[in-house]
Coordinates of C-alpha atoms and ligand atoms in Angstrom, one line a residue:
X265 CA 233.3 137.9 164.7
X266 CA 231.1 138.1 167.9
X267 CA 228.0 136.8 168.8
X268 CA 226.4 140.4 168.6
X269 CA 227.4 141.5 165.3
X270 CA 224.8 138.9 164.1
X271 CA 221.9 140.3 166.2
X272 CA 218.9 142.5 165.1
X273 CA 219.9 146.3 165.4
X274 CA 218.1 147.7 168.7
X275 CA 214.7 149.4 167.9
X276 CA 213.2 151.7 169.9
X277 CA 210.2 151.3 168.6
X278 CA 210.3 147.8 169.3
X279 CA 212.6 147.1 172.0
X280 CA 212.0 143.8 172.9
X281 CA 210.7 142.6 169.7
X282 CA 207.3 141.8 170.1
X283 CA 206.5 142.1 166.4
X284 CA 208.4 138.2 166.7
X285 CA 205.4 137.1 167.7
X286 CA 202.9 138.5 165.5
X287 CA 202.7 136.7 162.1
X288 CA 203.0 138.6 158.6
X289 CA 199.2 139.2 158.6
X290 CA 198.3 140.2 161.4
X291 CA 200.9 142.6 161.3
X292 CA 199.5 143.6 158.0
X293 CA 196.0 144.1 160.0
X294 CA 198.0 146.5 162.2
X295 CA 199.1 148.5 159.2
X296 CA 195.8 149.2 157.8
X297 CA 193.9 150.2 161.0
X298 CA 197.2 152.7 161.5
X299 CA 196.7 153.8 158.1
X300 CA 192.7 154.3 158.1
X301 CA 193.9 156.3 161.6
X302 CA 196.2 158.7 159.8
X303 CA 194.2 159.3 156.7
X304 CA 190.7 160.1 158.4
X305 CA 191.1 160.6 161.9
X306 CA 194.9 161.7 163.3
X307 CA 194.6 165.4 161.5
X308 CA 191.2 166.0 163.5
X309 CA 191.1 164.1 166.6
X310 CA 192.4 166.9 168.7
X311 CA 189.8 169.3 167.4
X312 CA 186.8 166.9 168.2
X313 CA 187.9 166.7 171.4
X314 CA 188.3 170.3 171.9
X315 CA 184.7 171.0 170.5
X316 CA 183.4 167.1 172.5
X317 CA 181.8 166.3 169.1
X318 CA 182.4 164.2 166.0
X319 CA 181.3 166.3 163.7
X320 CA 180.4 163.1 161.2
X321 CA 180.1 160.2 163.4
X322 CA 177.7 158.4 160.9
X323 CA 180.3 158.9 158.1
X324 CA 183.0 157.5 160.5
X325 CA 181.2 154.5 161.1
X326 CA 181.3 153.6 157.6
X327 CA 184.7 154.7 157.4
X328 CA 185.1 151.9 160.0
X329 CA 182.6 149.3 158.5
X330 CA 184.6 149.7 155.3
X331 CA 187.5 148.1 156.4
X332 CA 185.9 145.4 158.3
X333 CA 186.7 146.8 162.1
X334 CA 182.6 146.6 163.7
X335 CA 182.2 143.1 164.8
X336 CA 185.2 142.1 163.4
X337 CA 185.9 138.7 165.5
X338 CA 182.5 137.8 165.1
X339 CA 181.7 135.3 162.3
X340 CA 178.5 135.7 159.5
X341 CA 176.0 138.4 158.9
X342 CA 178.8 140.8 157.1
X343 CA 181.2 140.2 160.4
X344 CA 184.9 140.2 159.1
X345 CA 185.3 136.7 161.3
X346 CA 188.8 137.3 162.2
X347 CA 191.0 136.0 165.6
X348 CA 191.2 137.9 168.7
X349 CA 194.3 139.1 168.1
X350 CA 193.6 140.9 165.1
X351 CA 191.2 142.6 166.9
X352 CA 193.5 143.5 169.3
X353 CA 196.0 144.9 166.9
X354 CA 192.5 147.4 165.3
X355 CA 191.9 148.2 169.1
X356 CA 195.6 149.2 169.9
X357 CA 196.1 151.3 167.1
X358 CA 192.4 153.0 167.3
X359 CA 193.2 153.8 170.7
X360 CA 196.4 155.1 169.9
X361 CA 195.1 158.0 168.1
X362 CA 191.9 158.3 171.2
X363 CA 190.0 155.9 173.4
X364 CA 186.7 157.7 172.0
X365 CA 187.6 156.2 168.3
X366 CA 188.4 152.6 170.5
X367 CA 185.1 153.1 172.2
X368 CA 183.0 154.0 169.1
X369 CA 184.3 150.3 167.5
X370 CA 184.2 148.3 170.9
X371 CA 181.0 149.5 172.0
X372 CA 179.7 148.6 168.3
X373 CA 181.4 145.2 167.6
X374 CA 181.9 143.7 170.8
X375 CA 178.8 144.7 172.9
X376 CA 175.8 145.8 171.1
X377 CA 176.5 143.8 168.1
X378 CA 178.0 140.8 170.0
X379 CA 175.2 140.9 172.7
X380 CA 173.0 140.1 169.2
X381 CA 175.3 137.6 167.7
X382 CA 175.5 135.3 170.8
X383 CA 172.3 135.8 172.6
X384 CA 169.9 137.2 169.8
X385 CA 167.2 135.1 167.8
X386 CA 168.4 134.3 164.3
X387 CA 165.6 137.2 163.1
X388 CA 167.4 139.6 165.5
X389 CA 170.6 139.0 163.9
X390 CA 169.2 139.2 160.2
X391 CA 167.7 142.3 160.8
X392 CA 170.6 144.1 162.9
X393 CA 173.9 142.2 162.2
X394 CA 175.2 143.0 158.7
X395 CA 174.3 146.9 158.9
X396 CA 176.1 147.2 162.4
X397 CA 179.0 145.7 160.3
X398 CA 178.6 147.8 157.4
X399 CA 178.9 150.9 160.3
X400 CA 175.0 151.7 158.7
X401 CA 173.4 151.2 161.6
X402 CA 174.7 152.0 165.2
X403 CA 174.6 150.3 168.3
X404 CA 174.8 150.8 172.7
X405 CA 174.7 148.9 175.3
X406 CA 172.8 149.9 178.1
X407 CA 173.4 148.1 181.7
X408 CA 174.2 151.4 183.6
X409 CA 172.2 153.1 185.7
X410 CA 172.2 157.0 187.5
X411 CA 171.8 154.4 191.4
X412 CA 173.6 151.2 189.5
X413 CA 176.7 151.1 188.4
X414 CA 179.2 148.6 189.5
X415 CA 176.1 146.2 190.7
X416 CA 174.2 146.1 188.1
X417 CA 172.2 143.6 189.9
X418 CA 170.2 145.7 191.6
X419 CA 169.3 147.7 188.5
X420 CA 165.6 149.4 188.7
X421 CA 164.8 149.2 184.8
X422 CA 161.8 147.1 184.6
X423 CA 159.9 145.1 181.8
X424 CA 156.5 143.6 182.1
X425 CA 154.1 142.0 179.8
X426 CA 151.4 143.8 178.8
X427 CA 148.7 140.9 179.3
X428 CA 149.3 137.1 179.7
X429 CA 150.7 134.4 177.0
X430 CA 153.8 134.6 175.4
X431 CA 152.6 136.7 172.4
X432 CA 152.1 139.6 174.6
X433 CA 153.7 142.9 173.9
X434 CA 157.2 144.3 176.7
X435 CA 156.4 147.5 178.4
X436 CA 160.1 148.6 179.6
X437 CA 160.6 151.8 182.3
X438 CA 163.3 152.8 183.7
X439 CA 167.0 154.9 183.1
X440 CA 170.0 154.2 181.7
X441 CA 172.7 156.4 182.4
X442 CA 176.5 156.8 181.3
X443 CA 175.8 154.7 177.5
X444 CA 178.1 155.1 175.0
X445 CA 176.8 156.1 171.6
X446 CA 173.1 155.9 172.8
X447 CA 172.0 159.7 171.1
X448 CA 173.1 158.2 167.7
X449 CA 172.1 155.3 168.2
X450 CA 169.6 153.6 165.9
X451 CA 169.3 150.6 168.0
X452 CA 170.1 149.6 172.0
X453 CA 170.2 146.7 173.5
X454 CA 168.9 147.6 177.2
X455 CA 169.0 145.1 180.2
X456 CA 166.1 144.8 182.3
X457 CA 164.5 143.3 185.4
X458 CA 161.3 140.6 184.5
X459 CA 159.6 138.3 186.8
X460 CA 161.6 135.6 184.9
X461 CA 165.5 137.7 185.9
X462 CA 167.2 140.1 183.7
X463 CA 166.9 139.9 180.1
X464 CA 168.0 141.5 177.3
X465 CA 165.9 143.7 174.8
X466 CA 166.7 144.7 171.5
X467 CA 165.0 148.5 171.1
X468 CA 165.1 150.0 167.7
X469 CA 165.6 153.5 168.9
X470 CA 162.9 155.2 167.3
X471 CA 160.4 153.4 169.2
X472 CA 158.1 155.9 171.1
X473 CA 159.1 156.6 174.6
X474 CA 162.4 155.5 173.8
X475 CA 165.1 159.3 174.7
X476 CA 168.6 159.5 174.6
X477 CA 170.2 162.9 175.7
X478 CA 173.7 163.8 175.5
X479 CA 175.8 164.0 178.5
X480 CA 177.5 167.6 178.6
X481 CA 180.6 168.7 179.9
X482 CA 183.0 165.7 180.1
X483 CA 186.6 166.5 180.6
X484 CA 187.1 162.7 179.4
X485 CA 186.6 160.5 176.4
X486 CA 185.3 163.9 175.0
X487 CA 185.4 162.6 171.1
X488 CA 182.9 160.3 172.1
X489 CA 179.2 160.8 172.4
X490 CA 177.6 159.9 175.6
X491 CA 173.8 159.5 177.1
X492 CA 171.3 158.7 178.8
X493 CA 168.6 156.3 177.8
X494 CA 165.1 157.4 179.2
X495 CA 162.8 154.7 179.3
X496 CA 158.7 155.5 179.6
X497 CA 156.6 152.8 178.4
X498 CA 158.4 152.0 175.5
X499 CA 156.5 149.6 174.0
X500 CA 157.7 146.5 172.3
X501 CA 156.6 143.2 170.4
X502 CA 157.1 139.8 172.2
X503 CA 160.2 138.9 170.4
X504 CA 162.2 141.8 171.0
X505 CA 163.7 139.9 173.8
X506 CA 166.7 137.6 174.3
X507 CA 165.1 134.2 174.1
X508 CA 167.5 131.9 175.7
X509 CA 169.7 134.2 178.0
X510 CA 168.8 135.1 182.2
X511 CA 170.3 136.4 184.5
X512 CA 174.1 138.6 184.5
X513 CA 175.6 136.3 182.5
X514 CA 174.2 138.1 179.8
X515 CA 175.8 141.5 180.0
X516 CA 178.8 140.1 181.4
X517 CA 179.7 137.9 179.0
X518 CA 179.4 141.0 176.6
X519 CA 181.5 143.4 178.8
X520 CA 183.7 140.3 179.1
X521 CA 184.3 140.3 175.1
X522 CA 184.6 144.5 175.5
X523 CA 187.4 144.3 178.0
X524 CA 189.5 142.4 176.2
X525 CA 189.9 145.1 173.7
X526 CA 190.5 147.5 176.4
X527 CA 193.2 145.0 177.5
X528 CA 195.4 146.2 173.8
X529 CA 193.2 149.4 173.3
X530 CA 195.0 150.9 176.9
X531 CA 198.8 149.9 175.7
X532 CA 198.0 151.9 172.3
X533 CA 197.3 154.8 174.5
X534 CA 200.4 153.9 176.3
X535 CA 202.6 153.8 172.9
X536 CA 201.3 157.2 171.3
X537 CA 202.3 159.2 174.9
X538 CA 205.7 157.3 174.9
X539 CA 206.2 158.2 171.2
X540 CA 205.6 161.9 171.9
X541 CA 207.8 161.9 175.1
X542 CA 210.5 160.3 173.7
X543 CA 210.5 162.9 170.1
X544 CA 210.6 166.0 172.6
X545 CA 213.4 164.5 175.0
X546 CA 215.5 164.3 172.0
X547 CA 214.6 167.5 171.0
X548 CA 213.8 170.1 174.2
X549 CA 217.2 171.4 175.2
X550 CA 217.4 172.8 178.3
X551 CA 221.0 173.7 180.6
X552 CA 222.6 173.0 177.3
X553 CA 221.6 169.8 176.2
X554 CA 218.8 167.6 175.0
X555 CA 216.0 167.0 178.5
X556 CA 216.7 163.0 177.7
X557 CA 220.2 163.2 178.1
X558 CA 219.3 163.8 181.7
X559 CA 219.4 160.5 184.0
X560 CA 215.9 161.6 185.6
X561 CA 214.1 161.8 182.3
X562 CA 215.9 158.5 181.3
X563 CA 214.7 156.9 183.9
X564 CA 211.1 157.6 183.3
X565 CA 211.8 156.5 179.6
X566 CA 212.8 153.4 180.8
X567 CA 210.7 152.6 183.4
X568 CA 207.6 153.8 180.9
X569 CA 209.1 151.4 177.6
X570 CA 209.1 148.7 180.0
X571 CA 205.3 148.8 181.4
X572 CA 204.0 149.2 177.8
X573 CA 206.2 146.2 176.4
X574 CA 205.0 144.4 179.6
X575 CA 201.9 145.2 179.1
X576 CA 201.4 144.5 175.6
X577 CA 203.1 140.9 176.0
X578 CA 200.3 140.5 178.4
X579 CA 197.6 141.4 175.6
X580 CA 199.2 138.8 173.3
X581 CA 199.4 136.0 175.7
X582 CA 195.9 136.8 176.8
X583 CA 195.0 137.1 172.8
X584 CA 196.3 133.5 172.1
X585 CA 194.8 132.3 175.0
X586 CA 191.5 133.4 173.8
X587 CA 192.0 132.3 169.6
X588 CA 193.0 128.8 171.5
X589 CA 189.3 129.4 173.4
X590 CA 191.0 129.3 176.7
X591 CA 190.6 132.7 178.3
X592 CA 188.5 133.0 181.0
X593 CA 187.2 136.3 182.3
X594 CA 189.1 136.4 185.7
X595 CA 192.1 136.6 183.4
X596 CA 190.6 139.4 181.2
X597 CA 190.7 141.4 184.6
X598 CA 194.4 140.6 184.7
X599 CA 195.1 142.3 181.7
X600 CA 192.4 145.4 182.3
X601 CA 193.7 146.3 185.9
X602 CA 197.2 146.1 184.5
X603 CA 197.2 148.0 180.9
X604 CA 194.8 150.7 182.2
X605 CA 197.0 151.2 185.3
X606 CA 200.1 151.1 184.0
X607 CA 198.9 153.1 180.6
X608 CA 197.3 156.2 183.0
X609 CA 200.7 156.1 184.8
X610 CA 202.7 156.1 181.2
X611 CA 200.8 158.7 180.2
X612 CA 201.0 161.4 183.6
X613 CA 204.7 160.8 183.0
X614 CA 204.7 161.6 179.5
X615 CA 202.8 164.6 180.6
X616 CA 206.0 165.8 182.5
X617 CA 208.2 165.2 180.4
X618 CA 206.7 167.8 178.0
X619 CA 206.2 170.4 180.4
X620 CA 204.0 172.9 180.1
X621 CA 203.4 171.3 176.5
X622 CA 202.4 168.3 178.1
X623 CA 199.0 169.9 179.1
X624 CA 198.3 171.2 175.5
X625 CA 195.8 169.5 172.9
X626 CA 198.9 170.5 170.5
X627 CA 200.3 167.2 171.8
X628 CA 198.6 164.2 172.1
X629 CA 199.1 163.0 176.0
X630 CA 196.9 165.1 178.3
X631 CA 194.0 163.7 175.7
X632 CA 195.5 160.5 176.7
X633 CA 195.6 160.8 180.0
X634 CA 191.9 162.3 180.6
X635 CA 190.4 159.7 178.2
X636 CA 192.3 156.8 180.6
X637 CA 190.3 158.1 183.3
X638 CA 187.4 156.8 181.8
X639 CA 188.8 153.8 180.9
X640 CA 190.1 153.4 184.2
X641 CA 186.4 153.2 185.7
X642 CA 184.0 151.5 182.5
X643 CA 183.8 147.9 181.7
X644 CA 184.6 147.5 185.7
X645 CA 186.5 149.7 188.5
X646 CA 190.0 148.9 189.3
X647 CA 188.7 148.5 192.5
X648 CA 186.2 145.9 190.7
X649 CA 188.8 143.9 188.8
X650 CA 191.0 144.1 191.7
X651 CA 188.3 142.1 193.4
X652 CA 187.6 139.3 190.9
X653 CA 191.1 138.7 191.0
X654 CA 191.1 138.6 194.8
X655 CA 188.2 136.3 194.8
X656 CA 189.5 134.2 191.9
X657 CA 193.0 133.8 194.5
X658 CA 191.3 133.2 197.8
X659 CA 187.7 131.6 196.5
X660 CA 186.2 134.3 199.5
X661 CA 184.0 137.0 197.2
X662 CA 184.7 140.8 198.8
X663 CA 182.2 142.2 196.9
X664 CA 179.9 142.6 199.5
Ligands
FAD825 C1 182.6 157.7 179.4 C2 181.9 156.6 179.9 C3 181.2 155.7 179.0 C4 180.5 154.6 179.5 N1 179.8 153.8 178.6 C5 178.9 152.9 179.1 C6 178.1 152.1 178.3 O1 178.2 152.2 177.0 N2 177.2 151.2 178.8 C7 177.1 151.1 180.1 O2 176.2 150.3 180.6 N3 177.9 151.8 181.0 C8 178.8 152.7 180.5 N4 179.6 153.4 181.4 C9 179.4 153.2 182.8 C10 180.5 152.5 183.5 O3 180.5 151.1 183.2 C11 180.3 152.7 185.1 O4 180.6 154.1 185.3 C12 181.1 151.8 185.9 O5 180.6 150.5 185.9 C13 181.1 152.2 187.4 O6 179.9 152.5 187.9 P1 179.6 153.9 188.6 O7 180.1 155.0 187.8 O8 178.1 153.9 188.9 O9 180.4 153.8 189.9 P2 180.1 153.1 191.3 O10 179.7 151.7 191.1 O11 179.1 154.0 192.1 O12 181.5 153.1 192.0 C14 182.0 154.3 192.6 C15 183.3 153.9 193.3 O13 183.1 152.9 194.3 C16 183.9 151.7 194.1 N5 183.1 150.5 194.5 C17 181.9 150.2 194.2 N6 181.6 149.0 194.8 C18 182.7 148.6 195.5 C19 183.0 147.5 196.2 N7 182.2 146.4 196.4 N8 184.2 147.4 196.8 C20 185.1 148.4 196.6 N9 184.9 149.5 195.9 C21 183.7 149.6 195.3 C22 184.1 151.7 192.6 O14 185.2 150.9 192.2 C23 184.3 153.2 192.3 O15 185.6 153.6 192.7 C24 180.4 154.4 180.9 C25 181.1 155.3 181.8 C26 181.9 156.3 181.3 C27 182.6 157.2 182.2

């Protein structure tokens, strides 16, 4: 008998066998975020993005809190306190039906509600925390500005005391422009220059002063609500603020937590557009015979299958560094500049391979491909990640 009669049959779906590496729960995990996917969001998600509205995003973020996925790596206060990888298995399969479902849960769990969980005042978390989880309460993050994107250090949003001592009231001005979930939002935490560096503010959004209207006419990330934050003299008491954190390091280590789903969330996209080309080059004939049996579309099969497979061995190693507590955020760009390359790429291709279908919302990969674009450019550029990984290399910062 030979040595290959006793291997594993070949599966396409799997081709190099990652699932080897996964153990039986968290591939469990997997199968319950691809379920919630199918049951409430799969049959719709094309319309949404047609009309650039979730008709019931409230009742989707319970859908979500439900089954544990806001704030789900985070531990306490109704937080489903499970690994990293787990969390990257949720944002794979969320962003294989649309990056706007990924962003709804990453912008939730892993920057609103974990800017509160690690830098928030144990009254902050009490009051916020466990309806975030429970998808009761929604969250944004706002660090953007209309002059200040990929230096946020120069932001112009401004906080002041309104009289001396530390029981005095915040008076925050400024914009905020580009925030994710900010016109549902019930509450945002909003970065802002003081005399004492930026700090973070937790703003219940119904305070007075406090706007957030939608931005119109995306071609991108379209089942996903987006805003600005108008800030005019929104008034707040003392201990709205971050006590302990200063400086960038506050934001960044959110975004920091936020890329790392984006790291899986990317190769998900990848895997749905690969699905979809793969179904119609077995069954688009043209000249006679199926389009994969040609050697050009089999090469971009190939050469797709092995960037996502790449790619999402990348997100696990990365995923076990950080359940070990050993990733570091230079690495996190690794994975970002990677997956979001390579899945944009995966998903053009895909495009092609379906023709003139590639470009309908009948199919799921031109939604792919124009939500990647924004993907591409949030939680930092390519150009940006290419440059902390070009600094991390030489030790010379090209930044500026
Ligand atoms: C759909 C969507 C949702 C978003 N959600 C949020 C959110 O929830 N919260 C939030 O705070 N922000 C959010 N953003 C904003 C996002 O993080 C910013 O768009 C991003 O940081 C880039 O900023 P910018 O658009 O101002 O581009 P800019 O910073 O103006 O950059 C423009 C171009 O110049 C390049 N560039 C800039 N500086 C350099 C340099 N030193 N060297 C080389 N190239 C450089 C950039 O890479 C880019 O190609 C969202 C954006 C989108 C599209």
């Amino acid at each position: 008998m030979s040595a290959m009669s006793s291997l594993p049959p070949f599966d396409p779906a799997d081709p190099i066998a990652l699932d080897t590496l996964l153990s039986e729960d968290e591939i469990a995990v997997r199968a319950s975020v691809r379920q919630l996917c199918a049951d409430k969001v799969d049959p719709f998600i094309a319309e949404w993005f047609e009309a650039g509205a979730i008709p019931d995003i409230r009742g989707l973020a319970k859908e979500l809190g439900s089954l544990g996925l806001l704030g789900m790596h985070l531990e306490g206060y109704g937080c489903a306190g499970m690994s990293a990888v787990d969390y990257g298995l949720a944002c794979l399969e969320l962003e294989a039906t649309d990056s706007g479902l990924r962003s709804l849960v990453s912008v939730q769990g892993s920057l609103a509600m974990y800017a509160i969980w690690q830098w928030g005042s144990e009254e902050q978390k009490q009051e916020w925390l466990s309806r975030m989880a429970a998808g009761e309460a929604i969250g944004c993050f706002g660090l953007t500005e209309p002059d200040h994107g990929s230096d946020p250090a120069s932001m112009r949003t401004r906080a002041r005391r309104d009289g001396a001592g530390p029981d005095a009231d915040w008076i925050l001005d400024g914009r905020k422009m580009w925030i994710t979930n900010a016109p549902v939002a019930d509450v945002a935490v909003v970065w802002a220059h003081t005399e004492d560096g930026i700090r973070g503010f937790v703003v219940p959004t119904s305070t007075p002063g406090f706007s957030a209207p939608e931005i119109k006419h995306k071609m991108s990330l379209r089942a996903s609500v987006t805003g600005e934050i108008v800030l005019d003299g929104v008034r707040l008491p003392a201990d709205a603020v971050f006590p302990e954190v200063r400086g960038l390091k506050g934001p960044l280590s959110c975004l920091n937590e936020a890329r790392f789903g984006i790291v899986w969330g990317a190769m998900g996209a990848a895997r749905s557009a690969i699905e979809s080309a793969l179904t119609y080059s077995r069954e688009r004939e043209q000249f006679g015979k199926p389009i994969g049996g040609f050697q050009l579309t089999q090469q971009k099969l190939a050469d797709m299958s092995l960037e996502y497979n790449k790619g999402t061995l990348l997100a696990i190693h990365l995923g076990r560094l950080k359940d070990a507590g050993r990733l570091r955020p230079e690495q996190v760009s690794y994975g970002k500049l990677n997956n979001v390359r390579e899945a944009i790429e995966i998903c053009r291709t895909a495009r092609t391979i379906l023709g003139a279908n590639g470009i309908s919302l009948e199919y799921p990969v031109i939604r792919h491909a124009n939500n990647l674009e924004s993907v591409l450019t949030y939680e930092g550029t390519v150009e940006m990640h290419t440059l902390v990984i070009g600094q991390a290399l030489t030790g010379v910062a090209a930044f500026r």
